[in-house]
Amino acid sequence: MNKIVEKNINGLKGEIVIPSDKSLSHRAIILSSLAKGTTKIENFSKGADCHSTLNLFKNLGIDIDFKSEQSLILKSTGKFLEPKQNLNCGNSGTTMRLVSGILAGQNFNSVLYGDESLSKRPMKRVIEPLSLMGAKINSNDGKAPLEIIGKHLKAINYKSKLSSAQVKSCVLLAGINAEGKTLFTEPYLSRNHTELMLEYLGADIQVENSTVSVQKSELTAKDITICGDISSAAFFIVAGLIVPHSDFVIKNVGLNPTRTGIIDVVKMMGANIEILDKRTISNELVGDIRIQTSDLKACEISGNIIPRLIDEIPVIAVLATQAEGTTIIKDAQDLRNKESDRITAVVTELRKLGANIDETQDGFIINGKTKLLGDCEINTYHDHRLAMSMYIAGLISEKQVQINDFQWVDISFPEFEQLFTSLQ
Ligand code: S3P
């Protein structure tokens, strides 16, 4: 489905409630499936990725019953049944990497596969630590499909070269079913939702700086309410800053400090942004955000902030085209391993609009402020975040922009366009 985006001249105004967090929705299903008992999950994501995780656990014998579109009851004995079919992870790296940590320690074999984009993404990053724990995984040269031969796992002390929440979560989920104490250390702290949810469900878990340790644990079922996704809110934050005459409030945004790099960056760039009504929901910090059109200056984004805004970099690149000066984004080479090579894809597509942006091996150099011209066709590379980032660029382009295959947005944020329209 192709989408035509027109320049917004009136500004974005009003109030929206940001939909459910994708990372938390995956983890709510995965961790409550590991817990013995009944869990009510409220505000579960409508995105296709989280439904891939949900259907996968149904295929492992977990009883999941929707009470309404986003509210469900999950019943588990804490044990899984051998699946009768290969397990489909769709487009979702989170599903494949987290679930491999659980399946590696079962007393049955299973196969995880995914779509064209997921089948190209690196899985060695989880195969390596799991193999050190005693797992046996056959792959297509480090890529999906993964054939997982269930084994009894032993704990490890793993020092990861990557700051990746997916790798960390995979090892921790294997660790709560392994003999001994598993330690995982990463260079910079990545999102810590797995740690917080494990703690919430009673696991034996300790955190010290960027090292987490877990012991073999039984989890206790406990109801989970999922807050809104800051990675979805990021598209609105950027749009609010660059679309003239905007002033609106984004409600119910997850503000876990391991995810709020985008807020630190826009503040550094001079944004008018206010955080209101901070509260805690199911062990996660939440708040509302007021955003107003702002004059922005360039900045450098690198080092330990990168894992705290990794998914927001495509839309931050759009933002940087509207900031005075040279914005440098570096240390982000793992962007090449996302749903698309997000470095090449962002540069190729933003240049079509007239942006002054150069590709580096691990990021971008963006000179602003530039007028985006539009009048072109944008490709989306099977990548939901690229589609949404380019929609934002379209809102400030002089002439209309056609975004091809816009349906990829449904992977994480099916409500995206309707929410935009409600602010106009
Ligand atoms: C995620 C972790 C990040 C992020 C992805 C979701 C998660 O991936 O890009 O969208 O839910 O754990 P990496 O761990 O590969 O950086």
Coordinates of C-alpha atoms and ligand atoms in Angstrom, one line a residue:
M1 CA 0.0 0.0 0.0
N2 CA 1.5 3.3 -1.1
K3 CA 0.9 6.5 1.0
I4 CA 0.9 10.1 -0.2
V5 CA 2.0 12.5 2.5
E6 CA 1.3 16.3 2.1
K7 CA 3.0 19.2 3.9
N8 CA 1.3 20.1 7.2
I9 CA 0.9 23.9 7.3
N10 CA -1.5 24.3 10.3
G11 CA 0.5 22.6 13.0
L12 CA -0.2 19.6 15.2
K13 CA -2.4 20.3 18.1
G14 CA -4.3 18.5 20.9
E15 CA -3.6 15.3 22.8
I16 CA -3.0 11.7 22.0
V17 CA -2.5 8.5 24.1
I18 CA 0.5 6.7 22.8
P19 CA -0.1 2.9 22.1
S20 CA 1.5 0.0 23.9
D21 CA 5.2 -0.6 24.1
K22 CA 6.5 -3.3 21.8
S23 CA 9.5 -4.4 23.9
L24 CA 7.2 -4.7 27.0
S25 CA 4.4 -6.5 25.1
H26 CA 6.9 -9.2 23.9
R27 CA 8.3 -9.6 27.4
A28 CA 4.8 -9.7 29.1
I29 CA 3.9 -12.8 27.0
I30 CA 7.3 -14.5 27.3
L31 CA 7.8 -14.0 31.0
S32 CA 4.2 -14.7 32.1
S33 CA 4.4 -17.9 30.0
L34 CA 7.4 -18.9 32.1
A35 CA 5.4 -18.2 35.3
K36 CA 3.1 -20.7 36.9
G37 CA -0.4 -19.3 37.2
T38 CA -2.8 -16.8 35.5
T39 CA -1.8 -13.4 34.3
K40 CA -4.0 -10.6 33.1
I41 CA -2.1 -8.5 30.5
E42 CA -3.6 -5.0 29.8
N43 CA -2.8 -2.7 26.9
F44 CA -1.1 -5.4 24.8
S45 CA 0.4 -4.1 21.5
K46 CA -1.7 -4.4 18.3
G47 CA 1.5 -4.6 16.3
A48 CA 2.2 -7.7 14.2
D49 CA 5.6 -8.4 15.9
C50 CA 4.0 -8.8 19.3
H51 CA 1.4 -11.0 17.8
S52 CA 4.1 -13.2 16.4
T53 CA 5.4 -13.8 19.9
L54 CA 1.9 -14.4 21.2
N55 CA 1.1 -17.0 18.5
L56 CA 4.4 -18.7 19.0
F57 CA 3.6 -19.3 22.7
K58 CA 0.2 -20.6 21.8
N59 CA 2.1 -23.2 19.7
L60 CA 4.1 -24.1 22.8
G61 CA 0.9 -24.9 24.6
I62 CA 0.2 -21.7 26.5
D63 CA -3.5 -20.8 26.9
I64 CA -4.1 -17.2 25.8
D65 CA -7.6 -15.8 25.7
F66 CA -8.4 -12.2 24.6
K67 CA -11.0 -10.4 26.7
S68 CA -10.9 -7.4 24.3
E69 CA -8.6 -6.3 21.5
Q70 CA -5.8 -5.4 23.9
S71 CA -6.6 -7.2 27.1
L72 CA -5.9 -10.9 27.6
I73 CA -5.7 -13.7 30.1
L74 CA -2.7 -16.0 29.9
K75 CA -2.6 -19.3 31.8
S76 CA 0.6 -21.3 32.2
T77 CA 1.9 -24.3 34.1
G78 CA 5.4 -22.8 33.6
K79 CA 6.1 -25.7 31.3
F80 CA 5.9 -25.9 27.5
L81 CA 4.7 -28.5 25.1
E82 CA 6.8 -29.7 22.2
P83 CA 5.5 -27.7 19.2
K84 CA 3.8 -29.6 16.4
Q85 CA 5.2 -27.2 13.7
N86 CA 8.1 -24.9 13.1
L87 CA 7.7 -21.6 15.0
N88 CA 7.2 -18.4 13.0
C89 CA 8.8 -15.2 14.3
G90 CA 7.6 -13.1 11.3
N91 CA 9.6 -9.9 11.1
S92 CA 10.5 -9.9 14.8
G93 CA 14.2 -10.1 15.9
T94 CA 13.0 -9.7 19.5
T95 CA 10.9 -12.8 19.2
M96 CA 13.6 -15.0 17.6
R97 CA 16.4 -13.9 19.9
L98 CA 14.5 -14.0 23.2
V99 CA 12.7 -17.2 22.5
S100 CA 15.9 -19.0 21.5
G101 CA 17.1 -18.5 25.1
I102 CA 14.1 -20.4 26.4
L103 CA 13.9 -23.1 23.8
A104 CA 17.6 -24.0 24.1
G105 CA 17.0 -25.3 27.6
Q106 CA 13.8 -27.4 26.9
N107 CA 13.6 -31.2 26.7
F108 CA 12.4 -31.1 23.1
N109 CA 13.6 -29.8 19.7
S110 CA 12.2 -26.8 17.8
V111 CA 12.8 -24.7 14.8
L112 CA 12.5 -20.9 14.7
Y113 CA 12.0 -19.1 11.3
G114 CA 11.1 -15.7 10.1
D115 CA 10.3 -13.5 7.0
E116 CA 12.8 -12.4 4.3
S117 CA 14.1 -9.5 6.4
L118 CA 14.5 -11.5 9.6
S119 CA 16.2 -14.4 7.7
K120 CA 19.0 -12.0 6.8
R121 CA 19.7 -10.8 10.3
P122 CA 22.6 -12.0 12.4
M123 CA 21.8 -14.7 15.0
K124 CA 25.4 -15.7 15.9
R125 CA 25.1 -13.1 18.7
V126 CA 22.7 -15.4 20.5
I127 CA 24.0 -18.8 19.2
E128 CA 27.5 -18.0 20.7
P129 CA 26.5 -17.4 24.3
L130 CA 23.9 -20.2 24.3
S131 CA 26.4 -22.6 22.9
L132 CA 28.7 -21.7 25.8
M133 CA 25.9 -22.7 28.1
G134 CA 25.7 -26.1 26.4
A135 CA 23.0 -25.4 23.8
K136 CA 23.0 -27.1 20.4
I137 CA 21.7 -24.8 17.6
N138 CA 22.0 -25.4 13.9
S139 CA 21.6 -22.4 11.6
N140 CA 22.0 -21.2 8.1
D141 CA 25.5 -19.9 8.6
G142 CA 24.6 -17.8 11.7
K143 CA 21.1 -16.9 10.3
A144 CA 17.6 -18.2 10.6
P145 CA 16.1 -20.8 10.4
L146 CA 17.4 -21.9 13.8
E147 CA 17.1 -25.6 14.7
I148 CA 17.3 -25.8 18.4
I149 CA 18.1 -29.2 20.0
G150 CA 16.9 -28.9 23.6
K151 CA 19.7 -29.4 26.2
H152 CA 20.3 -29.1 29.9
L153 CA 22.0 -25.7 30.2
K154 CA 24.7 -24.5 32.6
A155 CA 25.4 -21.0 33.8
I156 CA 28.0 -18.7 32.2
N157 CA 29.8 -15.4 32.9
Y158 CA 29.4 -13.7 29.5
K159 CA 31.0 -10.5 28.5
S160 CA 29.2 -9.2 25.4
K161 CA 30.9 -7.1 22.8
L162 CA 27.5 -5.6 21.9
S163 CA 25.2 -3.5 24.0
S164 CA 22.1 -5.4 23.0
A165 CA 18.9 -6.0 25.1
Q166 CA 18.0 -8.9 22.8
V167 CA 21.2 -10.7 23.4
K168 CA 21.1 -9.9 27.2
S169 CA 17.5 -11.0 27.5
C170 CA 18.3 -14.2 25.6
V171 CA 21.1 -15.1 28.0
L172 CA 19.1 -14.1 31.1
L173 CA 16.1 -16.2 30.0
A174 CA 18.4 -19.2 29.4
G175 CA 20.0 -18.4 32.8
I176 CA 16.8 -18.7 34.9
N177 CA 16.6 -22.3 33.7
A178 CA 20.3 -23.1 34.0
E179 CA 22.3 -24.6 36.8
G180 CA 24.3 -22.0 38.7
K181 CA 24.6 -18.2 38.5
T182 CA 24.6 -16.6 35.0
L183 CA 26.3 -13.2 34.6
F184 CA 25.9 -10.9 31.6
T185 CA 28.0 -7.8 31.1
E186 CA 27.6 -5.3 28.2
P187 CA 29.7 -2.3 27.3
Y188 CA 26.9 0.2 27.8
L189 CA 23.6 -0.4 29.5
S190 CA 20.9 -1.4 27.0
R191 CA 17.1 -1.4 27.7
N192 CA 16.5 -3.2 31.0
H193 CA 12.8 -4.3 30.7
T194 CA 13.7 -8.0 31.0
E195 CA 15.5 -7.3 34.3
L196 CA 12.7 -5.2 35.7
M197 CA 10.0 -7.7 34.7
L198 CA 12.0 -10.7 36.0
E199 CA 12.3 -8.8 39.3
Y200 CA 8.6 -8.0 39.3
L201 CA 7.8 -11.7 38.8
G202 CA 10.1 -12.7 41.7
A203 CA 13.2 -14.0 39.9
D204 CA 16.5 -14.1 41.8
I205 CA 18.2 -11.3 39.9
Q206 CA 20.9 -8.7 40.8
V207 CA 22.2 -5.7 38.8
E208 CA 25.4 -3.9 39.2
N209 CA 26.3 -1.2 36.6
S210 CA 26.1 -3.0 33.3
T211 CA 26.4 -6.5 34.8
V212 CA 23.2 -8.5 35.5
S213 CA 23.2 -11.9 37.3
V214 CA 20.4 -14.4 37.6
Q215 CA 20.1 -17.7 39.4
K216 CA 17.8 -20.6 38.4
S217 CA 14.3 -19.2 39.4
E218 CA 10.7 -20.0 39.3
L219 CA 8.5 -17.0 38.4
T220 CA 5.2 -16.1 40.0
A221 CA 2.4 -14.9 37.8
K222 CA 1.4 -11.3 38.4
D223 CA -0.9 -9.0 36.3
I224 CA 1.0 -6.7 33.9
T225 CA -0.2 -3.3 32.5
I226 CA 1.9 -2.2 29.5
C227 CA 2.6 1.5 29.1
G228 CA 3.0 3.5 25.9
D229 CA 6.0 3.1 23.6
I230 CA 8.6 5.9 23.7
S231 CA 9.9 4.6 20.3
S232 CA 6.4 5.3 18.9
A233 CA 6.2 8.6 20.7
A234 CA 9.5 9.6 19.1
F235 CA 7.8 10.1 15.7
F236 CA 5.4 12.6 17.4
I237 CA 8.2 14.2 19.4
V238 CA 10.1 14.9 16.2
A239 CA 7.0 16.0 14.2
G240 CA 6.0 18.4 17.0
L241 CA 9.4 20.0 17.0
I242 CA 9.7 20.5 13.2
V243 CA 6.1 21.1 12.0
P244 CA 5.5 24.8 12.4
H245 CA 2.8 25.9 14.9
S246 CA 2.6 22.6 16.8
D247 CA 1.8 22.2 20.5
F248 CA 0.4 19.0 21.9
V249 CA 0.6 16.4 24.7
I250 CA 1.5 12.8 24.3
K251 CA 0.1 10.7 27.2
N252 CA 1.2 7.5 28.9
V253 CA 4.7 7.3 27.5
G254 CA 7.2 4.8 29.0
L255 CA 10.1 6.8 30.5
N256 CA 12.4 4.0 31.5
P257 CA 15.8 5.8 31.6
T258 CA 17.4 3.1 29.4
R259 CA 15.0 4.3 26.6
T260 CA 14.9 8.1 27.0
G261 CA 18.0 9.0 25.0
I262 CA 15.7 10.7 22.5
I263 CA 14.5 13.1 25.2
D264 CA 18.1 13.9 26.2
V265 CA 19.0 14.5 22.6
V266 CA 16.2 16.9 21.8
K267 CA 16.8 18.8 25.0
M268 CA 20.5 19.1 23.9
M269 CA 19.3 20.4 20.6
G270 CA 17.2 23.1 22.3
A271 CA 13.7 21.6 22.2
N272 CA 10.7 22.9 24.0
I273 CA 9.7 19.7 25.8
E274 CA 8.2 19.1 29.2
I275 CA 7.6 15.9 31.1
L276 CA 4.4 15.8 33.2
D277 CA 2.9 13.6 35.8
K278 CA 5.6 10.9 36.3
R279 CA 4.3 7.7 37.7
T280 CA 5.1 3.9 37.9
I281 CA 3.1 1.2 36.2
S282 CA 4.1 -2.5 36.6
N283 CA 7.6 -1.6 37.7
E284 CA 8.1 0.9 34.8
L285 CA 8.4 4.7 34.9
V286 CA 5.6 6.4 32.8
G287 CA 4.7 10.1 32.1
D288 CA 3.2 12.6 29.7
I289 CA 5.1 14.7 27.3
R290 CA 4.3 18.2 26.0
I291 CA 6.0 19.2 22.8
Q292 CA 6.1 22.5 20.9
T293 CA 7.7 23.6 17.7
S294 CA 11.3 24.7 18.4
D295 CA 14.4 26.2 16.9
L296 CA 17.0 23.5 17.0
K297 CA 20.8 23.3 16.9
A298 CA 23.0 20.4 15.8
C299 CA 24.7 18.0 18.3
E300 CA 26.9 14.9 18.5
I301 CA 25.3 11.6 19.4
S302 CA 27.7 8.8 20.3
G303 CA 28.9 6.4 22.9
N304 CA 26.7 5.2 25.8
I305 CA 23.6 7.1 24.6
I306 CA 23.4 5.0 21.5
P307 CA 21.6 1.9 23.1
R308 CA 19.2 4.3 24.8
L309 CA 17.9 5.6 21.4
I310 CA 18.9 2.9 18.9
D311 CA 15.4 2.6 17.4
E312 CA 14.9 6.4 17.2
I313 CA 18.0 7.1 15.1
P314 CA 16.2 7.1 11.7
V315 CA 13.7 9.8 12.9
I316 CA 16.5 11.7 14.7
A317 CA 18.2 11.9 11.3
V318 CA 15.1 13.6 10.0
L319 CA 15.2 16.0 12.9
A320 CA 18.8 16.8 12.3
T321 CA 18.0 18.0 8.8
Q322 CA 16.1 20.8 10.5
A323 CA 18.8 21.7 13.1
E324 CA 21.3 24.5 12.5
G325 CA 24.8 23.1 12.1
T326 CA 26.4 19.7 11.6
T327 CA 24.9 16.8 13.5
I328 CA 27.2 13.7 13.9
I329 CA 25.8 10.3 14.8
K330 CA 28.5 7.6 15.4
D331 CA 29.0 4.3 17.2
A332 CA 25.8 3.1 15.7
Q333 CA 27.1 0.4 13.3
D334 CA 24.5 -2.1 14.6
L335 CA 21.9 -0.1 12.7
R336 CA 23.1 -2.0 9.7
N337 CA 21.6 -5.2 11.3
K338 CA 18.1 -3.9 11.9
E339 CA 15.0 -4.7 9.8
S340 CA 17.0 -3.0 7.0
D341 CA 20.5 -1.5 6.8
R342 CA 19.2 1.7 8.5
I343 CA 22.3 3.7 7.7
T344 CA 22.3 3.2 3.9
A345 CA 18.5 3.3 3.8
V346 CA 18.1 6.6 5.7
V347 CA 20.8 8.3 3.6
T348 CA 19.4 7.0 0.3
E349 CA 15.9 8.1 1.1
L350 CA 16.6 11.4 2.8
R351 CA 18.8 12.5 -0.1
K352 CA 15.9 12.0 -2.5
L353 CA 14.1 14.6 -0.5
G354 CA 17.0 17.1 -0.7
A355 CA 18.7 16.5 2.7
N356 CA 22.4 17.1 3.1
I357 CA 23.4 13.8 4.7
D358 CA 26.4 11.5 4.4
E359 CA 26.9 7.9 5.4
T360 CA 29.8 6.8 7.6
Q361 CA 30.6 3.2 8.6
D362 CA 28.9 3.7 12.0
G363 CA 26.5 6.5 11.5
F364 CA 25.7 9.8 9.7
I365 CA 26.9 13.4 9.2
I366 CA 24.0 15.7 8.6
N367 CA 24.2 19.4 7.7
G368 CA 21.2 21.6 8.5
K369 CA 19.0 23.3 8.2
T370 CA 17.8 22.2 4.8
K371 CA 14.5 22.7 3.0
L372 CA 13.1 19.2 2.1
L373 CA 11.7 19.3 -1.4
G374 CA 9.6 16.2 -1.7
D375 CA 8.1 15.3 -5.1
C376 CA 9.6 11.8 -5.0
E377 CA 9.0 8.2 -4.2
I378 CA 10.4 6.7 -1.0
N379 CA 11.2 3.0 -0.5
T380 CA 10.7 1.4 2.9
Y381 CA 12.9 -1.8 2.8
H382 CA 10.5 -4.0 4.9
D383 CA 11.2 -1.6 7.7
H384 CA 8.4 -0.1 9.8
R385 CA 10.6 2.6 11.4
L386 CA 11.9 3.8 8.1
A387 CA 8.3 4.1 6.8
M388 CA 7.3 6.2 9.8
S389 CA 10.4 8.4 9.7
M390 CA 9.9 9.2 6.1
Y391 CA 6.3 10.1 6.8
I392 CA 7.5 12.7 9.3
A393 CA 9.9 14.1 6.6
G394 CA 6.9 14.2 4.3
L395 CA 5.0 16.5 6.7
I396 CA 7.7 19.2 6.2
S397 CA 8.4 18.7 2.5
E398 CA 7.5 21.4 0.0
K399 CA 5.8 19.0 -2.4
Q400 CA 4.0 15.7 -1.7
V401 CA 5.9 12.5 -1.0
Q402 CA 4.9 9.0 -2.0
I403 CA 5.9 6.3 0.5
N404 CA 5.9 2.8 -1.0
D405 CA 4.8 -0.2 1.0
F406 CA 3.6 1.9 3.9
Q407 CA 1.9 -1.2 5.4
W408 CA 5.2 -2.1 7.1
V409 CA 4.1 0.4 9.8
D410 CA 1.7 -2.3 11.1
I411 CA 4.7 -4.2 12.5
S412 CA 4.9 -2.0 15.5
F413 CA 2.3 0.8 15.2
P414 CA -0.9 0.2 13.3
E415 CA -2.5 3.3 14.9
F416 CA 0.2 5.6 13.5
E417 CA -1.6 7.5 10.8
Q418 CA -4.9 7.7 12.6
L419 CA -3.2 9.3 15.6
F420 CA -1.4 11.8 13.3
T421 CA -4.7 12.7 11.7
S422 CA -6.3 13.3 15.1
L423 CA -3.7 16.0 15.9
Q424 CA -4.5 18.1 12.8
Ligands
S3P1 C1 14.8 -4.6 21.5 C2 16.1 -4.3 21.5 C3 16.8 -3.6 20.5 C4 15.9 -2.8 19.6 C5 14.7 -3.6 19.2 C6 13.9 -4.1 20.4 C7 14.2 -5.4 22.6 O1 17.6 -4.5 19.7 O2 16.5 -2.3 18.5 O3 13.8 -2.9 18.4 O4 13.0 -5.4 22.8 O5 15.0 -6.0 23.3 P1 19.1 -4.9 20.0 O6 19.1 -5.6 21.3 O7 19.4 -5.8 18.8 O8 19.9 -3.6 20.0

